[in-house]
PDB file of C-alpha atoms and ligand atoms in Angstrom:
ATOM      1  CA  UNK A 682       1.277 -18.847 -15.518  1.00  0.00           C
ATOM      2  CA  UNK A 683       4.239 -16.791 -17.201  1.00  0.00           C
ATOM      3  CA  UNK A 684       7.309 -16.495 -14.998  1.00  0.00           C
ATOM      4  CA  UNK A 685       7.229 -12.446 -14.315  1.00  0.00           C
ATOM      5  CA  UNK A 686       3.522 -11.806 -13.251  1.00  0.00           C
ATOM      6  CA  UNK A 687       1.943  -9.180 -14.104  1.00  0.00           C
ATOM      7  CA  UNK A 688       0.480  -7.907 -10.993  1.00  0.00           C
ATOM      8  CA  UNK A 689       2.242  -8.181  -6.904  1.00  0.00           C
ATOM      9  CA  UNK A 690      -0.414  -7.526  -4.497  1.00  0.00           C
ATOM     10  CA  UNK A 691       0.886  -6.706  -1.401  1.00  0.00           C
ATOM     11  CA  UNK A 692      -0.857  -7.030   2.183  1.00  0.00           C
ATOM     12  CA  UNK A 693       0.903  -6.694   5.367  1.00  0.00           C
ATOM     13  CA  UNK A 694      -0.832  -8.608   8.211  1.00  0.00           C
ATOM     14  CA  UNK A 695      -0.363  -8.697  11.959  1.00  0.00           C
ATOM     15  CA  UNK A 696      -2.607 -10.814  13.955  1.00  0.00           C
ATOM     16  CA  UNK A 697      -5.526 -11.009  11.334  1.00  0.00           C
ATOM     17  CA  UNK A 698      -5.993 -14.680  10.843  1.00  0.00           C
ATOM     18  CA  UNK A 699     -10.083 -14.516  11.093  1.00  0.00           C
ATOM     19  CA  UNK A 700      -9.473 -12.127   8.057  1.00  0.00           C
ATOM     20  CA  UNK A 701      -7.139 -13.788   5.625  1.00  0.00           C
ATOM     21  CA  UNK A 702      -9.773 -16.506   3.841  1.00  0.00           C
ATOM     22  CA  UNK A 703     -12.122 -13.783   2.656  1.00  0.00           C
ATOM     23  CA  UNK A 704      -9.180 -11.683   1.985  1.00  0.00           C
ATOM     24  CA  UNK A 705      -7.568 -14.056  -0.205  1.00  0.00           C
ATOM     25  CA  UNK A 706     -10.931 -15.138  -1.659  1.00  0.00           C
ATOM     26  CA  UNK A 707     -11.836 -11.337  -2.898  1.00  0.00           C
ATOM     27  CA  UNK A 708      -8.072 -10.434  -4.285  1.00  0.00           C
ATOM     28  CA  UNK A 709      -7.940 -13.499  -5.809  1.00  0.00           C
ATOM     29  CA  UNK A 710     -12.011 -12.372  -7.544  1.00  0.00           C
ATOM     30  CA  UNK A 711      -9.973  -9.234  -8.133  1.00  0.00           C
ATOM     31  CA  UNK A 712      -7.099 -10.857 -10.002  1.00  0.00           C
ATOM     32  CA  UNK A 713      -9.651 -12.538 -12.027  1.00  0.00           C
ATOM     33  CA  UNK A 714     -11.383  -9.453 -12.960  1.00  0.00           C
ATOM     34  CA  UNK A 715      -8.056  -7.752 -14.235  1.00  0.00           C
ATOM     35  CA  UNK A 716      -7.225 -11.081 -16.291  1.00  0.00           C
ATOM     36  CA  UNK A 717      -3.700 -11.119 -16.632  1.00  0.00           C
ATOM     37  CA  UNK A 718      -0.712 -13.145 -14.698  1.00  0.00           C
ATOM     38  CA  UNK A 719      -0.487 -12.123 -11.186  1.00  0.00           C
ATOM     39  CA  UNK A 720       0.940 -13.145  -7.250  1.00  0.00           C
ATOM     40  CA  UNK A 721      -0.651 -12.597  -4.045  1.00  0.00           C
ATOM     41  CA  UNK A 722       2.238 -11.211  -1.627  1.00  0.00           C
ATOM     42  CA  UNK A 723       1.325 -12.241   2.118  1.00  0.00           C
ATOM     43  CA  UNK A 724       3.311 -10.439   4.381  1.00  0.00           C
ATOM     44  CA  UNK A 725       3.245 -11.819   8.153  1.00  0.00           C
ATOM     45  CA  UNK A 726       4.566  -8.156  10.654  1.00  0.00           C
ATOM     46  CA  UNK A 727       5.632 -11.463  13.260  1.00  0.00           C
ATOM     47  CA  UNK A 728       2.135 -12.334  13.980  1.00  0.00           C
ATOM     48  CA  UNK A 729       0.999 -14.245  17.304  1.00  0.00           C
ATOM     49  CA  UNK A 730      -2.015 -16.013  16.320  1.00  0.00           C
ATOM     50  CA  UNK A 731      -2.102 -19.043  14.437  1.00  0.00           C
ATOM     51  CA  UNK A 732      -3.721 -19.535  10.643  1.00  0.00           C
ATOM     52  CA  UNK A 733      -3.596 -22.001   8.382  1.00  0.00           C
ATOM     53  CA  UNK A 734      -1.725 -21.057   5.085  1.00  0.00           C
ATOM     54  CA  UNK A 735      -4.437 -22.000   1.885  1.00  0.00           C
ATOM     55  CA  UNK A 736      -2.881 -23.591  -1.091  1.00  0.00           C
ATOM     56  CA  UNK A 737      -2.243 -20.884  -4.011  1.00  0.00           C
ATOM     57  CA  UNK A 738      -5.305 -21.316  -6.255  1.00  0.00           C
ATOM     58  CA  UNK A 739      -4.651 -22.393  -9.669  1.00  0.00           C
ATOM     59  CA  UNK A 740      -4.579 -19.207 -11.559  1.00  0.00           C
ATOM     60  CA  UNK A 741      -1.931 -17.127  -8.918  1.00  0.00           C
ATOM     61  CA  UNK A 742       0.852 -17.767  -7.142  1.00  0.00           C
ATOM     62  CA  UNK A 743       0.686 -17.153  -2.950  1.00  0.00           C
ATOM     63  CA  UNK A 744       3.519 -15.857  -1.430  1.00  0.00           C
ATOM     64  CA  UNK A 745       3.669 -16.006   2.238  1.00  0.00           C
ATOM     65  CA  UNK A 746       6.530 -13.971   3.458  1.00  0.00           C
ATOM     66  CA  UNK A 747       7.791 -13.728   6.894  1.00  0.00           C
ATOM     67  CA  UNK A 748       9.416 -10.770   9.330  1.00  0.00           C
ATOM     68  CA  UNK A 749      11.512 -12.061  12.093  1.00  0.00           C
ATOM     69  CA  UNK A 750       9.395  -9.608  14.451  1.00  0.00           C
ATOM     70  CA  UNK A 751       6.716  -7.701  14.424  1.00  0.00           C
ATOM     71  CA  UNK A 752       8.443  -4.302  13.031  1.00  0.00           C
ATOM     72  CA  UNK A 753       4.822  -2.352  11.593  1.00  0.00           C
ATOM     73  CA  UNK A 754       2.930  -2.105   8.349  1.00  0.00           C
ATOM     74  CA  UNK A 755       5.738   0.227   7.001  1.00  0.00           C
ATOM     75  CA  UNK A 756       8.184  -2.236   7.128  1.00  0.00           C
ATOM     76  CA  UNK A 757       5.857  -5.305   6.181  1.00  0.00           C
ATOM     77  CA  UNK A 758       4.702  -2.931   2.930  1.00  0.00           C
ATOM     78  CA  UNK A 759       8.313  -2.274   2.155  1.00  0.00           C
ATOM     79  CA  UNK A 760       9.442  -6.009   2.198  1.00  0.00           C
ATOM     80  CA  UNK A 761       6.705  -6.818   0.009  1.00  0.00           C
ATOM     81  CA  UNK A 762       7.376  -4.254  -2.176  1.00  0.00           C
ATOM     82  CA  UNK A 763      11.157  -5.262  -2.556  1.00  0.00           C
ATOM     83  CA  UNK A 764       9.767  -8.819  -3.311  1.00  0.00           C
ATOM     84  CA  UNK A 765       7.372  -7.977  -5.849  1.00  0.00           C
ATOM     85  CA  UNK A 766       7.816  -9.333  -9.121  1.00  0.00           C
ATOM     86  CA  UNK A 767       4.731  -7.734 -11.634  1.00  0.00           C
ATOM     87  CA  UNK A 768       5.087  -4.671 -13.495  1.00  0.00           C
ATOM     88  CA  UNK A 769       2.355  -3.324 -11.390  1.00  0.00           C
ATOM     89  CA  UNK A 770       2.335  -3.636  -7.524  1.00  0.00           C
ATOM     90  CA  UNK A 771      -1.528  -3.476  -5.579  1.00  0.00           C
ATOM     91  CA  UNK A 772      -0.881  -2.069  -2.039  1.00  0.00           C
ATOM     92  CA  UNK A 773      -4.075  -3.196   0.276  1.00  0.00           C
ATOM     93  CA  UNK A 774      -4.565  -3.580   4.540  1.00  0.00           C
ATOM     94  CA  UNK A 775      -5.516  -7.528   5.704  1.00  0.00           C
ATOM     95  CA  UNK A 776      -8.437  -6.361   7.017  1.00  0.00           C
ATOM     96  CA  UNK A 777     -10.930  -5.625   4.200  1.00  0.00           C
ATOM     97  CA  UNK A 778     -11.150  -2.201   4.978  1.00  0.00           C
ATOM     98  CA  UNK A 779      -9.921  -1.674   1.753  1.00  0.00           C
ATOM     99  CA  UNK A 780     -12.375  -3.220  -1.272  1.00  0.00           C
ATOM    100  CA  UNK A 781      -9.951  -5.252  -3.062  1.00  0.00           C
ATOM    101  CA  UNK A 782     -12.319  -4.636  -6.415  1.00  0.00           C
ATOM    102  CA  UNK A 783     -11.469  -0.590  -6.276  1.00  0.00           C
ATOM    103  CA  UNK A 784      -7.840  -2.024  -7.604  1.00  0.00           C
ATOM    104  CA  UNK A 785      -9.059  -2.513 -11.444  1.00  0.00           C
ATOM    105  CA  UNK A 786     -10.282   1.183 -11.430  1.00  0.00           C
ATOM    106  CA  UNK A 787      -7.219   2.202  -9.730  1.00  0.00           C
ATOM    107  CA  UNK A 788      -4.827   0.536 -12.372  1.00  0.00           C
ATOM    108  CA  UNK A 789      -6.905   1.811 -15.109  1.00  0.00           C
ATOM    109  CA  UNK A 790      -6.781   5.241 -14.287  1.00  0.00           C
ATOM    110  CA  UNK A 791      -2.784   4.769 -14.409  1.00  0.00           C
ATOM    111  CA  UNK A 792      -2.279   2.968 -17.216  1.00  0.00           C
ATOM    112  CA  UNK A 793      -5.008   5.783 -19.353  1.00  0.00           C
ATOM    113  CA  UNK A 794      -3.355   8.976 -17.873  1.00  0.00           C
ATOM    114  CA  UNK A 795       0.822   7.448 -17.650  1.00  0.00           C
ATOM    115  CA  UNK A 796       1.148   7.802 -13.872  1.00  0.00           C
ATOM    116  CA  UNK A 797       3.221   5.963 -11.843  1.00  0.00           C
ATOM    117  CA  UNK A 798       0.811   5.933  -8.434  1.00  0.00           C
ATOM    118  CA  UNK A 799      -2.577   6.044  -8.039  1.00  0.00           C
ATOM    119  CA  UNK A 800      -3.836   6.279  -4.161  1.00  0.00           C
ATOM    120  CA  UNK A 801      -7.486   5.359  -3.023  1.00  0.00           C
ATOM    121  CA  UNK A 802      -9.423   8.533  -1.596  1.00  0.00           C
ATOM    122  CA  UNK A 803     -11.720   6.946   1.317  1.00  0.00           C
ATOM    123  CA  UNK A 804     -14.603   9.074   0.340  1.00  0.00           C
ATOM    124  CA  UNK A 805     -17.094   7.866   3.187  1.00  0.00           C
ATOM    125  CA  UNK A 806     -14.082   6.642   6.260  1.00  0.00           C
ATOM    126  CA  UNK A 807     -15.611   3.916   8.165  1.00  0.00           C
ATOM    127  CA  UNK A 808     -12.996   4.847  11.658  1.00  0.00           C
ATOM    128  CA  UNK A 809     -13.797   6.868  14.335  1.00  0.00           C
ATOM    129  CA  UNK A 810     -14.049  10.516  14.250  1.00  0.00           C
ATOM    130  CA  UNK A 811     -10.945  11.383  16.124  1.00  0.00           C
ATOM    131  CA  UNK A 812      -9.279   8.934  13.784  1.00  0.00           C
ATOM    132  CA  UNK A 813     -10.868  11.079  10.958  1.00  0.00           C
ATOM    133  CA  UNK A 814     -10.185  14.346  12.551  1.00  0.00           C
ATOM    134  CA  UNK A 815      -6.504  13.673  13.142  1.00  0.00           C
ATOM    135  CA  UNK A 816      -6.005  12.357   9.660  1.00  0.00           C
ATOM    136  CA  UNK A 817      -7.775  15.710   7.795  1.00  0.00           C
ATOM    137  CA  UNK A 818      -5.287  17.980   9.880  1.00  0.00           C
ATOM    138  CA  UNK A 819      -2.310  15.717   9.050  1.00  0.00           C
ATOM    139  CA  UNK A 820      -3.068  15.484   5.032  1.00  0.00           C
ATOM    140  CA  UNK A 821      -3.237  18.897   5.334  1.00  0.00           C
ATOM    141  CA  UNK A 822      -0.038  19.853   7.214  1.00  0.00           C
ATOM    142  CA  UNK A 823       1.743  17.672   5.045  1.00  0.00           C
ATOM    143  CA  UNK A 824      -0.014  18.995   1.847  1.00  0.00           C
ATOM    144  CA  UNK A 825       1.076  22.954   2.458  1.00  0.00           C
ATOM    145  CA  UNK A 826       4.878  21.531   3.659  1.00  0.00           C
ATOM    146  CA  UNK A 827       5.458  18.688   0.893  1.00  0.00           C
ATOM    147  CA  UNK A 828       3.581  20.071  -1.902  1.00  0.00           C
ATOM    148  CA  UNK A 829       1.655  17.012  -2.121  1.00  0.00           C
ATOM    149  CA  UNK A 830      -1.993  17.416  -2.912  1.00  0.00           C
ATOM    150  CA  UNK A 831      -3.168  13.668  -1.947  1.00  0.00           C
ATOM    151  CA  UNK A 832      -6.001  14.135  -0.390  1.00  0.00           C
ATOM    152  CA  UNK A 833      -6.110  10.547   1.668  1.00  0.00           C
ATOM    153  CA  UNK A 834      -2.411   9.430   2.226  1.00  0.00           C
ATOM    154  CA  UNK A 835      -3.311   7.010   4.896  1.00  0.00           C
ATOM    155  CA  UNK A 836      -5.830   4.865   2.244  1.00  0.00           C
ATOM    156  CA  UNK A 837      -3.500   1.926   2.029  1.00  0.00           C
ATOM    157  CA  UNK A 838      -5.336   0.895  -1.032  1.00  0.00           C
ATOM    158  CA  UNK A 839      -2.874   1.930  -4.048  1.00  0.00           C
ATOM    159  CA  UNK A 840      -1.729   0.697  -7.108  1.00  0.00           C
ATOM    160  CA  UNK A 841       1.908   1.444  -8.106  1.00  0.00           C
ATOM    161  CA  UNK A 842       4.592   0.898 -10.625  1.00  0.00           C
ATOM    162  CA  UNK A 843       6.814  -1.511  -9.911  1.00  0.00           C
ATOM    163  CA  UNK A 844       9.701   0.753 -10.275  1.00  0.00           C
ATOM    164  CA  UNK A 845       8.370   3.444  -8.210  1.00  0.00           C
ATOM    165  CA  UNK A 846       7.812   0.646  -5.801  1.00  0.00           C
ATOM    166  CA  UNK A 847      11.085  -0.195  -5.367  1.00  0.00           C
ATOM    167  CA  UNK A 848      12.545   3.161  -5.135  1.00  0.00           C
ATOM    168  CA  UNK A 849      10.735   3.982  -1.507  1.00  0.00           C
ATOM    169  CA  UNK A 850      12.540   4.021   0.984  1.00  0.00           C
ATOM    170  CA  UNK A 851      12.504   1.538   4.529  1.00  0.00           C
ATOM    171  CA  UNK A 852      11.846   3.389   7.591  1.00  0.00           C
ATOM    172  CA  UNK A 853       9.216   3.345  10.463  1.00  0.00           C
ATOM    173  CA  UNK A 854       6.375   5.846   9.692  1.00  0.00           C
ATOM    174  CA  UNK A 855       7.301   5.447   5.256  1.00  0.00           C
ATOM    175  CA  UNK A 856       3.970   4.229   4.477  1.00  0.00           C
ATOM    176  CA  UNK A 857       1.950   6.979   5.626  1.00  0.00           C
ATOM    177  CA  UNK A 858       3.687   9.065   3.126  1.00  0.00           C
ATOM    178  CA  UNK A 859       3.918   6.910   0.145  1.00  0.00           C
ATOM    179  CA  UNK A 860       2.365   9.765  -2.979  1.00  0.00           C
ATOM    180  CA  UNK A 861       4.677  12.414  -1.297  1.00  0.00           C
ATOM    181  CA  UNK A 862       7.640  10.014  -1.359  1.00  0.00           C
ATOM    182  CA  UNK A 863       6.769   8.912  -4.842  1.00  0.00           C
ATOM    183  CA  UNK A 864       6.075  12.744  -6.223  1.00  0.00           C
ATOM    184  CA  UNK A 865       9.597  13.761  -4.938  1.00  0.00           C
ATOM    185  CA  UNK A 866      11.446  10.910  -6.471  1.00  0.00           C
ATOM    186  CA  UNK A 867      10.405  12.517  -9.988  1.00  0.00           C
ATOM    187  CA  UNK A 868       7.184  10.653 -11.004  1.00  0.00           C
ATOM    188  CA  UNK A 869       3.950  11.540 -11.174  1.00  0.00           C
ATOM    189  CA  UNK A 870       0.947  10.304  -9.044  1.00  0.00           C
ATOM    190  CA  UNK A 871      -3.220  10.732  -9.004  1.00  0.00           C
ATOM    191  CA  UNK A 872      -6.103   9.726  -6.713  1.00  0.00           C
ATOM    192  CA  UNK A 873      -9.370   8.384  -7.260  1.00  0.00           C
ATOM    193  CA  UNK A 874     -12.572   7.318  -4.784  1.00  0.00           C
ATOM    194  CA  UNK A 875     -12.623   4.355  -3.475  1.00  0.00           C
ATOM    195  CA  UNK A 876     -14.727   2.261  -0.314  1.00  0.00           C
ATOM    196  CA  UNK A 877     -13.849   1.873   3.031  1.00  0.00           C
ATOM    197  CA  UNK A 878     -15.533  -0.614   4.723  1.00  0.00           C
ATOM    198  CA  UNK A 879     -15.568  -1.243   8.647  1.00  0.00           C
ATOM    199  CA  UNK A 880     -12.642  -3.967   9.522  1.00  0.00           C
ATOM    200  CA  UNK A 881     -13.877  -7.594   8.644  1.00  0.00           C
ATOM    201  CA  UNK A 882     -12.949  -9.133  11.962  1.00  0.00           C
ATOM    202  CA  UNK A 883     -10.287  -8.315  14.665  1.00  0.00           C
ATOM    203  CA  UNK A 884      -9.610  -4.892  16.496  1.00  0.00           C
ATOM    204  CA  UNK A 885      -7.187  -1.963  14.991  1.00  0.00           C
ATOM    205  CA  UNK A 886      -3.447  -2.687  15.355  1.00  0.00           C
ATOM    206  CA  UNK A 887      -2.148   0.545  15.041  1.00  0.00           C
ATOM    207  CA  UNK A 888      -1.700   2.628  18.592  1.00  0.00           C
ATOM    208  CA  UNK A 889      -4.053   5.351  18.263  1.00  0.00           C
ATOM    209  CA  UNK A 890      -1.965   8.501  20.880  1.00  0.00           C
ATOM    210  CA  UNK A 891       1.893   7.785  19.799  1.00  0.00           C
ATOM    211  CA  UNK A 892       0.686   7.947  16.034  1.00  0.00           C
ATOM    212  CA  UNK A 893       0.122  11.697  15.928  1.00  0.00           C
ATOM    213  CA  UNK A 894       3.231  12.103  17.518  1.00  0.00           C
ATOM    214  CA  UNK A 895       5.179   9.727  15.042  1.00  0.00           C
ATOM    215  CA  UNK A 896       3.683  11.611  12.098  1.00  0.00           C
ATOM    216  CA  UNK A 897       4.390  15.044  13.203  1.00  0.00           C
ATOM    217  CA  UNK A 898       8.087  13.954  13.975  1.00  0.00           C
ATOM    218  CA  UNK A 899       8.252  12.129  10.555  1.00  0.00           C
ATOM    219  CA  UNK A 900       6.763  15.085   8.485  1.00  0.00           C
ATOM    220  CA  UNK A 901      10.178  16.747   9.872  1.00  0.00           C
ATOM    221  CA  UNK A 902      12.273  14.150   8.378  1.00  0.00           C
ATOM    222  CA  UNK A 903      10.410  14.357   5.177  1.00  0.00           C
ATOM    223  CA  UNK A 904      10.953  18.029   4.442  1.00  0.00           C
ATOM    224  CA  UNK A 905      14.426  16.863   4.114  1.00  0.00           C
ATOM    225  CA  UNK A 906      14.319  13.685   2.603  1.00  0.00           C
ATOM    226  CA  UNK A 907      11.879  15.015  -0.132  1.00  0.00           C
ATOM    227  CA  UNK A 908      14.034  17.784  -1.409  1.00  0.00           C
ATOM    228  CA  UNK A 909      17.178  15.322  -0.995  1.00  0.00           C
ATOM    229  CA  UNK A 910      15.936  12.651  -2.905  1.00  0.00           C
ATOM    230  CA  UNK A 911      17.609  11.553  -6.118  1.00  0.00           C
ATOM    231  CA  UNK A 912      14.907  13.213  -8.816  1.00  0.00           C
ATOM    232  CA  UNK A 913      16.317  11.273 -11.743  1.00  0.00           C
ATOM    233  CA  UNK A 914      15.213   7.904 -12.561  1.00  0.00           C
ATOM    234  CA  UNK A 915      17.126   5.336 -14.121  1.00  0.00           C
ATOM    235  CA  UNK A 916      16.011   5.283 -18.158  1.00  0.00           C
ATOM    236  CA  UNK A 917      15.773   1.798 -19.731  1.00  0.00           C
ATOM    237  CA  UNK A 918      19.372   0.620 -21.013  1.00  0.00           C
ATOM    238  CA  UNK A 919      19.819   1.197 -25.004  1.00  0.00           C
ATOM    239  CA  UNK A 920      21.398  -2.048 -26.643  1.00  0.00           C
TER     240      UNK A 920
HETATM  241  N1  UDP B1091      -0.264  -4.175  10.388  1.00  0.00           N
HETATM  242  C1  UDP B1091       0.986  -4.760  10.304  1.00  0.00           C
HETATM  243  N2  UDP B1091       1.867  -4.597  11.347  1.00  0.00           N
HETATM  244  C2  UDP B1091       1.546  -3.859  12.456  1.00  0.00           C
HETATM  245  C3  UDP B1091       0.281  -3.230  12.506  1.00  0.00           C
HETATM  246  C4  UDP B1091      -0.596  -3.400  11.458  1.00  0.00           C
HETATM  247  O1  UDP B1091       1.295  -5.440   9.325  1.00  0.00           O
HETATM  248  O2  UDP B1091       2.382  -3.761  13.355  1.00  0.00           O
HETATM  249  C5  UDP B1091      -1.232  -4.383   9.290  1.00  0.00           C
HETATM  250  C6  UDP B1091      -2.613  -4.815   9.748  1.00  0.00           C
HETATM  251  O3  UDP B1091      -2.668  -6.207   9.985  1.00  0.00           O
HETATM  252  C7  UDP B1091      -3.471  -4.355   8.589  1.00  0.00           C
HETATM  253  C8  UDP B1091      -2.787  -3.054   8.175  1.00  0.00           C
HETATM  254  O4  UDP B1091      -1.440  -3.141   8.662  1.00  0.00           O
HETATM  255  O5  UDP B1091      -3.424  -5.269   7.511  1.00  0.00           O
HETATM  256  C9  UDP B1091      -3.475  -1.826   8.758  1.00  0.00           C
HETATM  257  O6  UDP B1091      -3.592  -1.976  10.148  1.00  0.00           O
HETATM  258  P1  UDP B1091      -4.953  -1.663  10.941  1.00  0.00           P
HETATM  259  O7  UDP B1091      -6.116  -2.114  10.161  1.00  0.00           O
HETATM  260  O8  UDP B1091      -4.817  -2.230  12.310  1.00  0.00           O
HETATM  261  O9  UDP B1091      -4.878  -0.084  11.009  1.00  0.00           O
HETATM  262  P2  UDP B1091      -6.064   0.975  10.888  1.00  0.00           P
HETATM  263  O10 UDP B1091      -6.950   0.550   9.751  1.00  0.00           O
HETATM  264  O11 UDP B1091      -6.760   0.967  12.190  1.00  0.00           O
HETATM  265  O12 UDP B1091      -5.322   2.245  10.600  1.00  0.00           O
HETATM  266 MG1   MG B1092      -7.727  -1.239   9.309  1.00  0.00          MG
END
């Protein structure tokens, strides 16, 4: 394997130990598929259960990084992100909601078109309809105040550039509005179909009544941080 890989997938996991074989299993199929270099990013939000860490198959690398405490999937995404190595990072949830072989597509459709984000659009959501309800009037409150047009913000399945990886931000509540963050930083993002499967094994970690809340509040500190945002991007150095 070459030193830089060419693809970071990212997964942030709290408490999803009954999910992690398969999940490794089917990114690592996915890998395959895409045939080039790549690393599998493991990111463990302080988890309480215990699971044993498999050796990193042949082909990629398995990096299993650690939070001191549990601190949400925001901050587990953005540690990953800022430890990503490939030119492309794949952003996916432990718990095979997300089918890890919707990535290829996902990459493909940036590389073709020159985009630097490409979100999954669940198409047919496998959550519960307030879940669904609450999530249709919050993509659309945020698309008529942000002027972003994603349709599915909350699909954690993306594929980015490593660059506009790295240029998100870290704060609680960042990773439901990754395309918006992404758009406003000066780069330009698209959305395609994907599956959404019911979770593998385990029960949701995400508190269902303070989420709502935490969005609406957050949308308030993105109408400023989206129009404050540096807009320029650095351009490669001429030697
Ligand atoms: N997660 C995390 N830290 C948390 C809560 C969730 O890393 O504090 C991870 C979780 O393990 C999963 C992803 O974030 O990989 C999405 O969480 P979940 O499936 O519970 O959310 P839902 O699909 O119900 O929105
Ligand atoms: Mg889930």
């Amino acid at each position: 394997m070459s030193s830089v890989p060419v693809f970071s997938v990212v997964v942030p996991f709290y408490n999803e130990a009954e999910n992690l074989p398969r999940l490794i299993r089917e990114v690592d199929g996915m890998l395959r598929v895409l045939d080039k270099t790549g690393e599998i990013i493991l990111v463990n939000d302080g988890s309480t259960d215990t699971f044993a860490q498999p050796p990193a198959s042949p082909a990629f690398a398995i990096r299993w990084l650690q939070l001191s405490q549990n601190s949400g999937q925001s901050a587990a995404m953005y540690y990953g992100m800022q430890a990503a190595q490939g030119e492309f990072v794949i952003l996916m949830d432990a718990d095979l909601q997300n089918d890890p072989m919707d990535a290829p597509k996902l990459w493909r459709k940036l590389r073709d078109e020159g985009l630097d984000l490409v979100t999954g659009v669940r198409v047919k959501r496998n959550d519960v309809f307030i879940r669904r309800l609450s999530s249709s009037i919050a993509n659309a409150v945020r698309g008529a105040l942000l002027q972003d047009h994603t349709s599915d913000t909350g699909c954690t399945l993306k594929v980015l550039r490593r660059e506009a990886a790295k240029r998100l931000p870290g704060w609680n509540g960042m990773h439901r509005f990754i395309p918006a963050l992404v758009l406003s930083a000066g780069y330009k993002i698209g959305e395609m179909p994907v599956e959404h499967r019911a979770r593998h094994a385990g029960v949701s970690k995400v508190a269902g009544g303070k989420r709502a809340v935490r969005a609406t509040i957050d949308l308030l500190g993105m109408l400023w941080l989206s129009r404050r945002q540096f807009k320029g991007r650095l351009l490669e150095e001429k030697r």
